[in-house]
Amino acid sequence: MLLRILHRTRYRYHGAIDMAQHMVHLRPVDTASQEVLSHELRIDPNPAARSDTTDVFGNQRTFFSLQSTHNMLTVEADSLVQTRAPEPLPEGAPWRGMTWERVREHFRYRAQAPFDAASEFMFASPYVPRDDAFTAFARPAYKAGLPALEAARMLMERIHTELTYETDSTEVNTPALAALAQGKGVCQDFAHIMLGCLRSLGLPARYVSGYLLTRPPPGKPRLIGADASHAWVSVYVPVVNDREAADGLTGAWFDFDPTNNRCGWGSPGEDYVTLATGRDFADVSPMRGVIQSGARHTLAVAVTVAPPDELDQLEAAETD
């Protein structure tokens, strides 16, 4: 599926800003499930300095600084991405039947055991502590002897059915425990809760930020800026058999979206676009920074995800 993503962030400051430093994660990553065909990041006012780098998790990020007086900042990312439908798991794949207990045992500390990079996604992170409340919520899905992927699917379904999706029920900095306690939240909260449940059981999982193609209500036109960024979870299943490892097989990540109850190998579906991955939202915030001023600000974010020809038509109609 060919998708174009337009992500516009605009800060209006109630006073002059003399200097600012910002970092953005707005370029989608290249994966086995998607290919970035083009990407442009437009910044107004023009930054005095800009640097494009890759972070420790393999995400593309941009640092920029503004050193002239301004009272508004607009950052617009325009990306064209070719996505692919998730591949079905091959019969006999080592991840298919591996139990969640075996995955946990693989990551249990053992002196001189080989390092597995996925282990850094087992621990507490800024938004996701390890807590008994997560363990208690996860237990009904993680019965003894269940395959790790089946248990993760059951946990995803439990979050989807037992928690309420409610816009504005949480803030961007709401901790996962608070969202679980109130039983409602948005996609970021659902992802954080699932991460907390998995890590509380000793299982590695990472946060995925990205986009999802949505359809307008029947009879209603698509509107520019009416979409939003999205979040889900990626669960890791290792290869623990020495012979399989010798044959070149490696561990694999499987994506689970508790907001929409969808999952798949590499992505939940071809209508998803992965932007960045990390321990939680703090690692992959689309935009963050500091300003030299005491001025207050208002923030407006507009996201559009659509086939490119459809988005081109919408932009043309806006300029008429």
PDB file of C-alpha atoms in Angstrom:
ATOM      1  CA  MET A   1       0.000   0.000   0.000  1.00  0.00           C
ATOM      2  CA  LEU A   2       1.353   3.414  -0.966  1.00  0.00           C
ATOM      3  CA  LEU A   3       0.703   6.045   1.709  1.00  0.00           C
ATOM      4  CA  ARG A   4       1.582   9.687   2.094  1.00  0.00           C
ATOM      5  CA  ILE A   5       1.811  11.145   5.588  1.00  0.00           C
ATOM      6  CA  LEU A   6       1.630  14.863   6.282  1.00  0.00           C
ATOM      7  CA  HIS A   7       2.429  15.708   9.916  1.00  0.00           C
ATOM      8  CA  ARG A   8       2.301  19.415  10.801  1.00  0.00           C
ATOM      9  CA  THR A   9       3.205  20.827  14.226  1.00  0.00           C
ATOM     10  CA  ARG A  10       2.716  24.527  14.960  1.00  0.00           C
ATOM     11  CA  TYR A  11       3.698  26.439  18.091  1.00  0.00           C
ATOM     12  CA  ARG A  12       2.341  29.958  18.602  1.00  0.00           C
ATOM     13  CA  TYR A  13       4.177  31.808  21.352  1.00  0.00           C
ATOM     14  CA  HIS A  14       2.615  34.584  23.457  1.00  0.00           C
ATOM     15  CA  GLY A  15       5.808  36.581  23.364  1.00  0.00           C
ATOM     16  CA  ALA A  16       9.117  36.720  21.529  1.00  0.00           C
ATOM     17  CA  ILE A  17      11.411  33.679  21.536  1.00  0.00           C
ATOM     18  CA  ASP A  18      15.084  34.534  21.122  1.00  0.00           C
ATOM     19  CA  MET A  19      16.605  31.057  21.037  1.00  0.00           C
ATOM     20  CA  ALA A  20      15.335  27.473  20.866  1.00  0.00           C
ATOM     21  CA  GLN A  21      16.691  23.935  20.546  1.00  0.00           C
ATOM     22  CA  HIS A  22      14.477  21.122  19.239  1.00  0.00           C
ATOM     23  CA  MET A  23      14.643  17.424  18.385  1.00  0.00           C
ATOM     24  CA  VAL A  24      12.114  15.583  16.219  1.00  0.00           C
ATOM     25  CA  HIS A  25      11.372  11.953  15.355  1.00  0.00           C
ATOM     26  CA  LEU A  26       9.341  12.496  12.199  1.00  0.00           C
ATOM     27  CA  ARG A  27      11.018  10.356   9.533  1.00  0.00           C
ATOM     28  CA  PRO A  28       9.560   6.834   9.246  1.00  0.00           C
ATOM     29  CA  VAL A  29      12.095   4.014   9.506  1.00  0.00           C
ATOM     30  CA  ASP A  30      12.868   1.497   6.785  1.00  0.00           C
ATOM     31  CA  THR A  31      11.877  -2.029   7.837  1.00  0.00           C
ATOM     32  CA  ALA A  32      11.018  -5.360   6.245  1.00  0.00           C
ATOM     33  CA  SER A  33       7.388  -4.178   6.279  1.00  0.00           C
ATOM     34  CA  GLN A  34       7.859  -0.722   4.779  1.00  0.00           C
ATOM     35  CA  GLU A  35      10.125   1.366   2.572  1.00  0.00           C
ATOM     36  CA  VAL A  36      10.434   5.135   2.769  1.00  0.00           C
ATOM     37  CA  LEU A  37      10.355   6.405  -0.821  1.00  0.00           C
ATOM     38  CA  SER A  38      10.703  10.083   0.040  1.00  0.00           C
ATOM     39  CA  HIS A  39      10.794  12.327   3.074  1.00  0.00           C
ATOM     40  CA  GLU A  40      10.986  16.082   3.479  1.00  0.00           C
ATOM     41  CA  LEU A  41      11.151  18.037   6.732  1.00  0.00           C
ATOM     42  CA  ARG A  42      10.183  21.693   6.388  1.00  0.00           C
ATOM     43  CA  ILE A  43      10.961  24.084   9.255  1.00  0.00           C
ATOM     44  CA  ASP A  44       9.821  27.718   9.494  1.00  0.00           C
ATOM     45  CA  PRO A  45      11.637  29.874  10.496  1.00  0.00           C
ATOM     46  CA  ASN A  46      14.707  28.430   8.861  1.00  0.00           C
ATOM     47  CA  PRO A  47      16.999  26.964  11.549  1.00  0.00           C
ATOM     48  CA  ALA A  48      20.478  28.327  12.152  1.00  0.00           C
ATOM     49  CA  ALA A  49      21.788  24.773  12.509  1.00  0.00           C
ATOM     50  CA  ARG A  50      20.403  21.344  11.695  1.00  0.00           C
ATOM     51  CA  SER A  51      21.739  17.810  12.118  1.00  0.00           C
ATOM     52  CA  ASP A  52      20.221  14.477  11.044  1.00  0.00           C
ATOM     53  CA  THR A  53      21.341  11.477  13.101  1.00  0.00           C
ATOM     54  CA  THR A  54      20.344   7.950  14.126  1.00  0.00           C
ATOM     55  CA  ASP A  55      19.579   7.235  17.781  1.00  0.00           C
ATOM     56  CA  VAL A  56      20.536   4.150  19.808  1.00  0.00           C
ATOM     57  CA  PHE A  57      17.320   2.357  18.770  1.00  0.00           C
ATOM     58  CA  GLY A  58      17.909   2.913  15.047  1.00  0.00           C
ATOM     59  CA  ASN A  59      15.408   5.755  14.676  1.00  0.00           C
ATOM     60  CA  GLN A  60      16.029   8.738  12.432  1.00  0.00           C
ATOM     61  CA  ARG A  61      16.019  12.039  14.315  1.00  0.00           C
ATOM     62  CA  THR A  62      16.719  15.673  13.527  1.00  0.00           C
ATOM     63  CA  PHE A  63      18.185  18.300  15.853  1.00  0.00           C
ATOM     64  CA  PHE A  64      17.794  21.962  14.957  1.00  0.00           C
ATOM     65  CA  SER A  65      18.352  25.314  16.633  1.00  0.00           C
ATOM     66  CA  LEU A  66      16.679  28.676  16.111  1.00  0.00           C
ATOM     67  CA  GLN A  67      18.790  31.713  16.990  1.00  0.00           C
ATOM     68  CA  SER A  68      16.653  34.568  15.696  1.00  0.00           C
ATOM     69  CA  THR A  69      13.611  36.145  17.328  1.00  0.00           C
ATOM     70  CA  HIS A  70      10.341  34.416  16.430  1.00  0.00           C
ATOM     71  CA  ASN A  71       6.806  34.048  17.790  1.00  0.00           C
ATOM     72  CA  MET A  72       5.726  31.013  15.772  1.00  0.00           C
ATOM     73  CA  LEU A  73       7.340  27.724  14.773  1.00  0.00           C
ATOM     74  CA  THR A  74       5.995  25.368  12.108  1.00  0.00           C
ATOM     75  CA  VAL A  75       7.484  21.924  11.499  1.00  0.00           C
ATOM     76  CA  GLU A  76       6.007  19.866   8.673  1.00  0.00           C
ATOM     77  CA  ALA A  77       7.064  16.323   7.781  1.00  0.00           C
ATOM     78  CA  ASP A  78       5.965  15.009   4.391  1.00  0.00           C
ATOM     79  CA  SER A  79       6.658  11.295   3.829  1.00  0.00           C
ATOM     80  CA  LEU A  80       5.838   8.780   1.105  1.00  0.00           C
ATOM     81  CA  VAL A  81       5.942   5.164   2.304  1.00  0.00           C
ATOM     82  CA  GLN A  82       5.357   1.839   0.579  1.00  0.00           C
ATOM     83  CA  THR A  83       3.979  -0.655   3.102  1.00  0.00           C
ATOM     84  CA  ARG A  84       3.526  -4.410   2.883  1.00  0.00           C
ATOM     85  CA  ALA A  85       1.002  -6.747   4.473  1.00  0.00           C
ATOM     86  CA  PRO A  86       2.368  -8.844   7.356  1.00  0.00           C
ATOM     87  CA  GLU A  87       3.812 -12.182   6.308  1.00  0.00           C
ATOM     88  CA  PRO A  88       2.144 -15.289   7.759  1.00  0.00           C
ATOM     89  CA  LEU A  89       4.335 -17.259  10.134  1.00  0.00           C
ATOM     90  CA  PRO A  90       5.878 -20.227   8.275  1.00  0.00           C
ATOM     91  CA  GLU A  91       4.916 -23.669   9.485  1.00  0.00           C
ATOM     92  CA  GLY A  92       7.634 -24.937  11.772  1.00  0.00           C
ATOM     93  CA  ALA A  93       8.976 -21.445  12.530  1.00  0.00           C
ATOM     94  CA  PRO A  94      10.750 -21.597  15.908  1.00  0.00           C
ATOM     95  CA  TRP A  95       8.758 -18.652  17.279  1.00  0.00           C
ATOM     96  CA  ARG A  96       5.357 -20.195  16.613  1.00  0.00           C
ATOM     97  CA  GLY A  97       5.185 -22.618  19.528  1.00  0.00           C
ATOM     98  CA  MET A  98       7.760 -21.203  21.924  1.00  0.00           C
ATOM     99  CA  THR A  99       6.180 -20.816  25.345  1.00  0.00           C
ATOM    100  CA  TRP A 100       6.281 -17.537  27.187  1.00  0.00           C
ATOM    101  CA  GLU A 101       8.074 -19.255  30.085  1.00  0.00           C
ATOM    102  CA  ARG A 102      10.876 -20.279  27.725  1.00  0.00           C
ATOM    103  CA  VAL A 103      11.193 -16.702  26.496  1.00  0.00           C
ATOM    104  CA  ARG A 104      11.372 -15.478  30.101  1.00  0.00           C
ATOM    105  CA  GLU A 105      14.020 -18.071  30.935  1.00  0.00           C
ATOM    106  CA  HIS A 106      16.104 -16.979  27.933  1.00  0.00           C
ATOM    107  CA  PHE A 107      16.276 -13.456  29.354  1.00  0.00           C
ATOM    108  CA  ARG A 108      16.866 -14.464  32.962  1.00  0.00           C
ATOM    109  CA  TYR A 109      20.319 -13.321  34.072  1.00  0.00           C
ATOM    110  CA  ARG A 110      23.035 -15.952  33.797  1.00  0.00           C
ATOM    111  CA  ALA A 111      26.728 -15.238  34.209  1.00  0.00           C
ATOM    112  CA  GLN A 112      28.575 -15.235  30.858  1.00  0.00           C
ATOM    113  CA  ALA A 113      25.368 -15.795  28.873  1.00  0.00           C
ATOM    114  CA  PRO A 114      25.434 -14.255  25.361  1.00  0.00           C
ATOM    115  CA  PHE A 115      24.024 -10.729  25.249  1.00  0.00           C
ATOM    116  CA  ASP A 116      20.649 -10.294  23.551  1.00  0.00           C
ATOM    117  CA  ALA A 117      20.008  -6.659  22.593  1.00  0.00           C
ATOM    118  CA  ALA A 118      16.267  -7.084  23.189  1.00  0.00           C
ATOM    119  CA  SER A 119      16.990  -7.373  26.926  1.00  0.00           C
ATOM    120  CA  GLU A 120      17.104  -3.575  27.257  1.00  0.00           C
ATOM    121  CA  PHE A 121      13.341  -3.580  26.638  1.00  0.00           C
ATOM    122  CA  MET A 122      12.654  -5.672  29.765  1.00  0.00           C
ATOM    123  CA  PHE A 123      13.194  -2.999  32.368  1.00  0.00           C
ATOM    124  CA  ALA A 124      11.282  -0.070  33.831  1.00  0.00           C
ATOM    125  CA  SER A 125      11.226   3.114  31.735  1.00  0.00           C
ATOM    126  CA  PRO A 126      10.041   6.690  32.407  1.00  0.00           C
ATOM    127  CA  TYR A 127       6.353   6.017  31.712  1.00  0.00           C
ATOM    128  CA  VAL A 128       6.287   2.285  32.457  1.00  0.00           C
ATOM    129  CA  PRO A 129       7.401   1.009  35.876  1.00  0.00           C
ATOM    130  CA  ARG A 130       7.410  -2.661  36.817  1.00  0.00           C
ATOM    131  CA  ASP A 131       4.539  -3.185  39.249  1.00  0.00           C
ATOM    132  CA  ASP A 132       2.416  -5.980  40.702  1.00  0.00           C
ATOM    133  CA  ALA A 133      -0.708  -4.319  39.282  1.00  0.00           C
ATOM    134  CA  PHE A 134       0.531  -5.099  35.775  1.00  0.00           C
ATOM    135  CA  THR A 135       1.353  -8.676  36.741  1.00  0.00           C
ATOM    136  CA  ALA A 136      -2.156  -9.193  38.118  1.00  0.00           C
ATOM    137  CA  PHE A 137      -3.770  -7.809  34.965  1.00  0.00           C
ATOM    138  CA  ALA A 138      -1.581  -9.956  32.689  1.00  0.00           C
ATOM    139  CA  ARG A 139      -1.933 -13.264  34.543  1.00  0.00           C
ATOM    140  CA  PRO A 140      -5.291 -14.397  33.047  1.00  0.00           C
ATOM    141  CA  ALA A 141      -3.684 -14.287  29.575  1.00  0.00           C
ATOM    142  CA  TYR A 142      -0.398 -15.895  30.580  1.00  0.00           C
ATOM    143  CA  LYS A 143      -1.416 -19.390  31.563  1.00  0.00           C
ATOM    144  CA  ALA A 144       1.237 -22.071  32.014  1.00  0.00           C
ATOM    145  CA  GLY A 145       2.588 -23.543  28.794  1.00  0.00           C
ATOM    146  CA  LEU A 146       0.949 -21.092  26.382  1.00  0.00           C
ATOM    147  CA  PRO A 147       2.955 -20.045  23.306  1.00  0.00           C
ATOM    148  CA  ALA A 148       4.370 -16.553  23.818  1.00  0.00           C
ATOM    149  CA  LEU A 149       2.615 -15.128  20.759  1.00  0.00           C
ATOM    150  CA  GLU A 150      -0.749 -16.608  21.722  1.00  0.00           C
ATOM    151  CA  ALA A 151      -0.472 -15.224  25.251  1.00  0.00           C
ATOM    152  CA  ALA A 152       0.453 -11.782  23.881  1.00  0.00           C
ATOM    153  CA  ARG A 153      -2.590 -11.898  21.601  1.00  0.00           C
ATOM    154  CA  MET A 154      -4.827 -12.753  24.561  1.00  0.00           C
ATOM    155  CA  LEU A 155      -3.359  -9.881  26.590  1.00  0.00           C
ATOM    156  CA  MET A 156      -3.930  -7.520  23.660  1.00  0.00           C
ATOM    157  CA  GLU A 157      -7.572  -8.639  23.465  1.00  0.00           C
ATOM    158  CA  ARG A 158      -8.022  -8.166  27.217  1.00  0.00           C
ATOM    159  CA  ILE A 159      -6.761  -4.582  27.073  1.00  0.00           C
ATOM    160  CA  HIS A 160      -8.935  -3.920  24.032  1.00  0.00           C
ATOM    161  CA  THR A 161     -12.131  -5.256  25.624  1.00  0.00           C
ATOM    162  CA  GLU A 162     -11.729  -4.337  29.301  1.00  0.00           C
ATOM    163  CA  LEU A 163     -10.331  -0.820  28.977  1.00  0.00           C
ATOM    164  CA  THR A 164     -12.234   2.095  27.467  1.00  0.00           C
ATOM    165  CA  TYR A 165     -10.779   4.207  24.681  1.00  0.00           C
ATOM    166  CA  GLU A 166     -11.691   7.783  25.580  1.00  0.00           C
ATOM    167  CA  THR A 167     -10.187  10.874  23.974  1.00  0.00           C
ATOM    168  CA  ASP A 168      -8.879  13.462  26.461  1.00  0.00           C
ATOM    169  CA  SER A 169      -9.144  11.019  29.379  1.00  0.00           C
ATOM    170  CA  THR A 170      -5.376  11.243  29.903  1.00  0.00           C
ATOM    171  CA  GLU A 171      -2.509  13.636  29.234  1.00  0.00           C
ATOM    172  CA  VAL A 172       0.616  12.944  27.203  1.00  0.00           C
ATOM    173  CA  ASN A 173       2.563  12.473  30.465  1.00  0.00           C
ATOM    174  CA  THR A 174       0.037  10.192  32.212  1.00  0.00           C
ATOM    175  CA  PRO A 175       1.880   7.185  33.735  1.00  0.00           C
ATOM    176  CA  ALA A 176       0.774   3.728  32.639  1.00  0.00           C
ATOM    177  CA  LEU A 177      -0.260   2.764  36.187  1.00  0.00           C
ATOM    178  CA  ALA A 178      -2.619   5.736  36.394  1.00  0.00           C
ATOM    179  CA  ALA A 179      -4.251   4.821  33.074  1.00  0.00           C
ATOM    180  CA  LEU A 180      -4.665   1.205  34.206  1.00  0.00           C
ATOM    181  CA  ALA A 181      -6.188   2.296  37.521  1.00  0.00           C
ATOM    182  CA  GLN A 182      -8.818   4.473  35.850  1.00  0.00           C
ATOM    183  CA  GLY A 183      -9.528   1.858  33.176  1.00  0.00           C
ATOM    184  CA  LYS A 184      -9.443   4.213  30.213  1.00  0.00           C
ATOM    185  CA  GLY A 185      -7.088   6.110  27.988  1.00  0.00           C
ATOM    186  CA  VAL A 186      -5.889   6.517  24.411  1.00  0.00           C
ATOM    187  CA  CYS A 187      -3.540   4.502  22.198  1.00  0.00           C
ATOM    188  CA  GLN A 188      -0.422   5.697  24.031  1.00  0.00           C
ATOM    189  CA  ASP A 189      -1.888   4.519  27.348  1.00  0.00           C
ATOM    190  CA  PHE A 190      -2.983   1.153  25.946  1.00  0.00           C
ATOM    191  CA  ALA A 191       0.528   0.587  24.580  1.00  0.00           C
ATOM    192  CA  HIS A 192       2.150   1.598  27.875  1.00  0.00           C
ATOM    193  CA  ILE A 193      -0.167  -0.705  29.845  1.00  0.00           C
ATOM    194  CA  MET A 194       0.659  -3.656  27.599  1.00  0.00           C
ATOM    195  CA  LEU A 195       4.371  -2.912  27.968  1.00  0.00           C
ATOM    196  CA  GLY A 196       4.007  -2.844  31.749  1.00  0.00           C
ATOM    197  CA  CYS A 197       2.215  -6.190  31.744  1.00  0.00           C
ATOM    198  CA  LEU A 198       4.816  -7.888  29.554  1.00  0.00           C
ATOM    199  CA  ARG A 199       7.833  -6.508  31.387  1.00  0.00           C
ATOM    200  CA  SER A 200       6.326  -7.374  34.775  1.00  0.00           C
ATOM    201  CA  LEU A 201       6.474 -11.011  33.625  1.00  0.00           C
ATOM    202  CA  GLY A 202      10.111 -10.710  32.528  1.00  0.00           C
ATOM    203  CA  LEU A 203       9.329 -10.437  28.803  1.00  0.00           C
ATOM    204  CA  PRO A 204      10.909  -7.843  26.475  1.00  0.00           C
ATOM    205  CA  ALA A 205       8.638  -5.473  24.564  1.00  0.00           C
ATOM    206  CA  ARG A 206       9.079  -2.080  22.946  1.00  0.00           C
ATOM    207  CA  TYR A 207       6.906   0.936  22.209  1.00  0.00           C
ATOM    208  CA  VAL A 208       6.111   1.717  18.568  1.00  0.00           C
ATOM    209  CA  SER A 209       5.001   5.138  17.380  1.00  0.00           C
ATOM    210  CA  GLY A 210       3.564   5.612  13.930  1.00  0.00           C
ATOM    211  CA  TYR A 211       0.447   6.171  11.895  1.00  0.00           C
ATOM    212  CA  LEU A 212      -2.656   4.272  10.868  1.00  0.00           C
ATOM    213  CA  LEU A 213      -4.711   4.880   7.746  1.00  0.00           C
ATOM    214  CA  THR A 214      -8.253   5.708   8.828  1.00  0.00           C
ATOM    215  CA  ARG A 215     -11.457   6.072   6.845  1.00  0.00           C
ATOM    216  CA  PRO A 216     -13.876   8.991   7.269  1.00  0.00           C
ATOM    217  CA  PRO A 217     -17.443   8.172   8.362  1.00  0.00           C
ATOM    218  CA  PRO A 218     -19.773   7.012   5.558  1.00  0.00           C
ATOM    219  CA  GLY A 219     -20.851   9.936   3.433  1.00  0.00           C
ATOM    220  CA  LYS A 220     -18.220  12.256   4.903  1.00  0.00           C
ATOM    221  CA  PRO A 221     -15.157  13.527   3.013  1.00  0.00           C
ATOM    222  CA  ARG A 222     -11.613  13.017   4.235  1.00  0.00           C
ATOM    223  CA  LEU A 223     -10.277  16.186   5.848  1.00  0.00           C
ATOM    224  CA  ILE A 224      -6.672  17.337   5.917  1.00  0.00           C
ATOM    225  CA  GLY A 225      -5.306  17.199   9.456  1.00  0.00           C
ATOM    226  CA  ALA A 226      -8.123  15.051  10.856  1.00  0.00           C
ATOM    227  CA  ASP A 227      -5.930  12.019  11.614  1.00  0.00           C
ATOM    228  CA  ALA A 228      -3.510  11.514  14.511  1.00  0.00           C
ATOM    229  CA  SER A 229      -0.317   9.693  15.315  1.00  0.00           C
ATOM    230  CA  HIS A 230      -0.760   6.175  16.698  1.00  0.00           C
ATOM    231  CA  ALA A 231       1.026   3.817  19.103  1.00  0.00           C
ATOM    232  CA  TRP A 232       1.245   0.069  19.601  1.00  0.00           C
ATOM    233  CA  VAL A 233       3.591  -2.597  20.998  1.00  0.00           C
ATOM    234  CA  SER A 234       6.234  -4.911  19.562  1.00  0.00           C
ATOM    235  CA  VAL A 235       6.938  -8.212  21.353  1.00  0.00           C
ATOM    236  CA  TYR A 236      10.211 -10.110  20.950  1.00  0.00           C
ATOM    237  CA  VAL A 237      10.561 -13.882  20.642  1.00  0.00           C
ATOM    238  CA  PRO A 238      14.176 -15.150  20.570  1.00  0.00           C
ATOM    239  CA  VAL A 239      15.786 -18.143  18.933  1.00  0.00           C
ATOM    240  CA  VAL A 240      17.027 -20.388  21.735  1.00  0.00           C
ATOM    241  CA  ASN A 241      18.082 -23.477  19.783  1.00  0.00           C
ATOM    242  CA  ASP A 242      21.808 -23.512  18.931  1.00  0.00           C
ATOM    243  CA  ARG A 243      21.227 -25.338  15.642  1.00  0.00           C
ATOM    244  CA  GLU A 244      18.632 -22.809  14.515  1.00  0.00           C
ATOM    245  CA  ALA A 245      20.967 -19.978  15.465  1.00  0.00           C
ATOM    246  CA  ALA A 246      23.764 -21.650  13.487  1.00  0.00           C
ATOM    247  CA  ASP A 247      21.423 -21.753  10.480  1.00  0.00           C
ATOM    248  CA  GLY A 248      21.167 -17.960  10.622  1.00  0.00           C
ATOM    249  CA  LEU A 249      17.788 -17.678  12.334  1.00  0.00           C
ATOM    250  CA  THR A 250      17.445 -14.753  14.715  1.00  0.00           C
ATOM    251  CA  GLY A 251      14.812 -13.550  17.128  1.00  0.00           C
ATOM    252  CA  ALA A 252      11.813 -11.724  15.684  1.00  0.00           C
ATOM    253  CA  TRP A 253       9.540  -8.839  16.648  1.00  0.00           C
ATOM    254  CA  PHE A 254       5.765  -9.204  16.429  1.00  0.00           C
ATOM    255  CA  ASP A 255       3.490  -6.172  16.583  1.00  0.00           C
ATOM    256  CA  PHE A 256       0.320  -5.952  18.687  1.00  0.00           C
ATOM    257  CA  ASP A 257      -2.132  -3.032  18.625  1.00  0.00           C
ATOM    258  CA  PRO A 258      -4.375  -3.204  21.726  1.00  0.00           C
ATOM    259  CA  THR A 259      -6.345  -0.148  20.609  1.00  0.00           C
ATOM    260  CA  ASN A 260      -7.630  -1.898  17.482  1.00  0.00           C
ATOM    261  CA  ASN A 261      -7.056  -5.540  18.481  1.00  0.00           C
ATOM    262  CA  ARG A 262      -4.806  -6.255  15.491  1.00  0.00           C
ATOM    263  CA  CYS A 263      -1.446  -7.976  15.274  1.00  0.00           C
ATOM    264  CA  GLY A 264       1.094  -9.212  12.746  1.00  0.00           C
ATOM    265  CA  TRP A 265       4.690 -10.149  12.056  1.00  0.00           C
ATOM    266  CA  GLY A 266       6.551  -6.880  11.424  1.00  0.00           C
ATOM    267  CA  SER A 267       3.423  -4.715  11.625  1.00  0.00           C
ATOM    268  CA  PRO A 268      -0.248  -5.139  12.526  1.00  0.00           C
ATOM    269  CA  GLY A 269      -1.250  -4.464   8.903  1.00  0.00           C
ATOM    270  CA  GLU A 270      -0.279  -2.787   5.651  1.00  0.00           C
ATOM    271  CA  ASP A 271      -2.295   0.284   6.676  1.00  0.00           C
ATOM    272  CA  TYR A 272       0.227   0.961   9.474  1.00  0.00           C
ATOM    273  CA  VAL A 273       3.380   3.083   9.152  1.00  0.00           C
ATOM    274  CA  THR A 274       6.129   2.750  11.766  1.00  0.00           C
ATOM    275  CA  LEU A 275       7.774   6.015  12.740  1.00  0.00           C
ATOM    276  CA  ALA A 276      10.079   5.026  15.618  1.00  0.00           C
ATOM    277  CA  THR A 277      10.581   2.462  18.387  1.00  0.00           C
ATOM    278  CA  GLY A 278      11.814   2.821  21.957  1.00  0.00           C
ATOM    279  CA  ARG A 279      11.255   1.848  25.575  1.00  0.00           C
ATOM    280  CA  ASP A 280       8.188   4.098  25.806  1.00  0.00           C
ATOM    281  CA  PHE A 281       6.848   7.420  24.525  1.00  0.00           C
ATOM    282  CA  ALA A 282       9.708   9.348  26.132  1.00  0.00           C
ATOM    283  CA  ASP A 283      12.171   7.821  23.646  1.00  0.00           C
ATOM    284  CA  VAL A 284      10.152   8.596  20.520  1.00  0.00           C
ATOM    285  CA  SER A 285       8.250  11.828  21.161  1.00  0.00           C
ATOM    286  CA  PRO A 286       7.600  13.358  17.707  1.00  0.00           C
ATOM    287  CA  MET A 287       8.934  16.723  18.869  1.00  0.00           C
ATOM    288  CA  ARG A 288      10.521  18.095  22.007  1.00  0.00           C
ATOM    289  CA  GLY A 289      12.772  20.985  22.894  1.00  0.00           C
ATOM    290  CA  VAL A 290      13.672  23.943  25.078  1.00  0.00           C
ATOM    291  CA  ILE A 291      13.161  27.658  24.511  1.00  0.00           C
ATOM    292  CA  GLN A 292      14.855  30.716  25.982  1.00  0.00           C
ATOM    293  CA  SER A 293      11.806  32.610  27.153  1.00  0.00           C
ATOM    294  CA  GLY A 294       9.079  32.621  29.763  1.00  0.00           C
ATOM    295  CA  ALA A 295       6.384  33.012  27.121  1.00  0.00           C
ATOM    296  CA  ARG A 296       3.407  30.677  27.118  1.00  0.00           C
ATOM    297  CA  HIS A 297       2.425  28.876  23.927  1.00  0.00           C
ATOM    298  CA  THR A 298      -0.410  27.132  22.130  1.00  0.00           C
ATOM    299  CA  LEU A 299       0.172  23.935  20.174  1.00  0.00           C
ATOM    300  CA  ALA A 300      -1.678  22.652  17.121  1.00  0.00           C
ATOM    301  CA  VAL A 301      -0.920  19.289  15.504  1.00  0.00           C
ATOM    302  CA  ALA A 302      -2.479  18.130  12.236  1.00  0.00           C
ATOM    303  CA  VAL A 303      -1.860  14.673  10.755  1.00  0.00           C
ATOM    304  CA  THR A 304      -3.123  13.327   7.448  1.00  0.00           C
ATOM    305  CA  VAL A 305      -2.584   9.747   6.240  1.00  0.00           C
ATOM    306  CA  ALA A 306      -3.917   8.921   2.788  1.00  0.00           C
ATOM    307  CA  PRO A 307      -3.046   7.462  -0.607  1.00  0.00           C
ATOM    308  CA  PRO A 308      -0.909  10.121  -2.346  1.00  0.00           C
ATOM    309  CA  ASP A 309      -3.337  10.893  -5.171  1.00  0.00           C
ATOM    310  CA  GLU A 310      -6.147  11.449  -2.667  1.00  0.00           C
ATOM    311  CA  LEU A 311      -4.029  13.755  -0.531  1.00  0.00           C
ATOM    312  CA  ASP A 312      -2.883  15.666  -3.622  1.00  0.00           C
ATOM    313  CA  GLN A 313      -6.536  16.295  -4.512  1.00  0.00           C
ATOM    314  CA  LEU A 314      -7.308  17.510  -0.990  1.00  0.00           C
ATOM    315  CA  GLU A 315      -4.370  19.921  -1.051  1.00  0.00           C
ATOM    316  CA  ALA A 316      -5.419  21.233  -4.462  1.00  0.00           C
ATOM    317  CA  ALA A 317      -8.966  21.794  -3.212  1.00  0.00           C
ATOM    318  CA  GLU A 318      -7.649  23.721  -0.196  1.00  0.00           C
ATOM    319  CA  THR A 319      -5.742  26.153  -2.401  1.00  0.00           C
ATOM    320  CA  ASP A 320      -8.667  26.836  -4.761  1.00  0.00           C
TER     321      ASP A 320
END
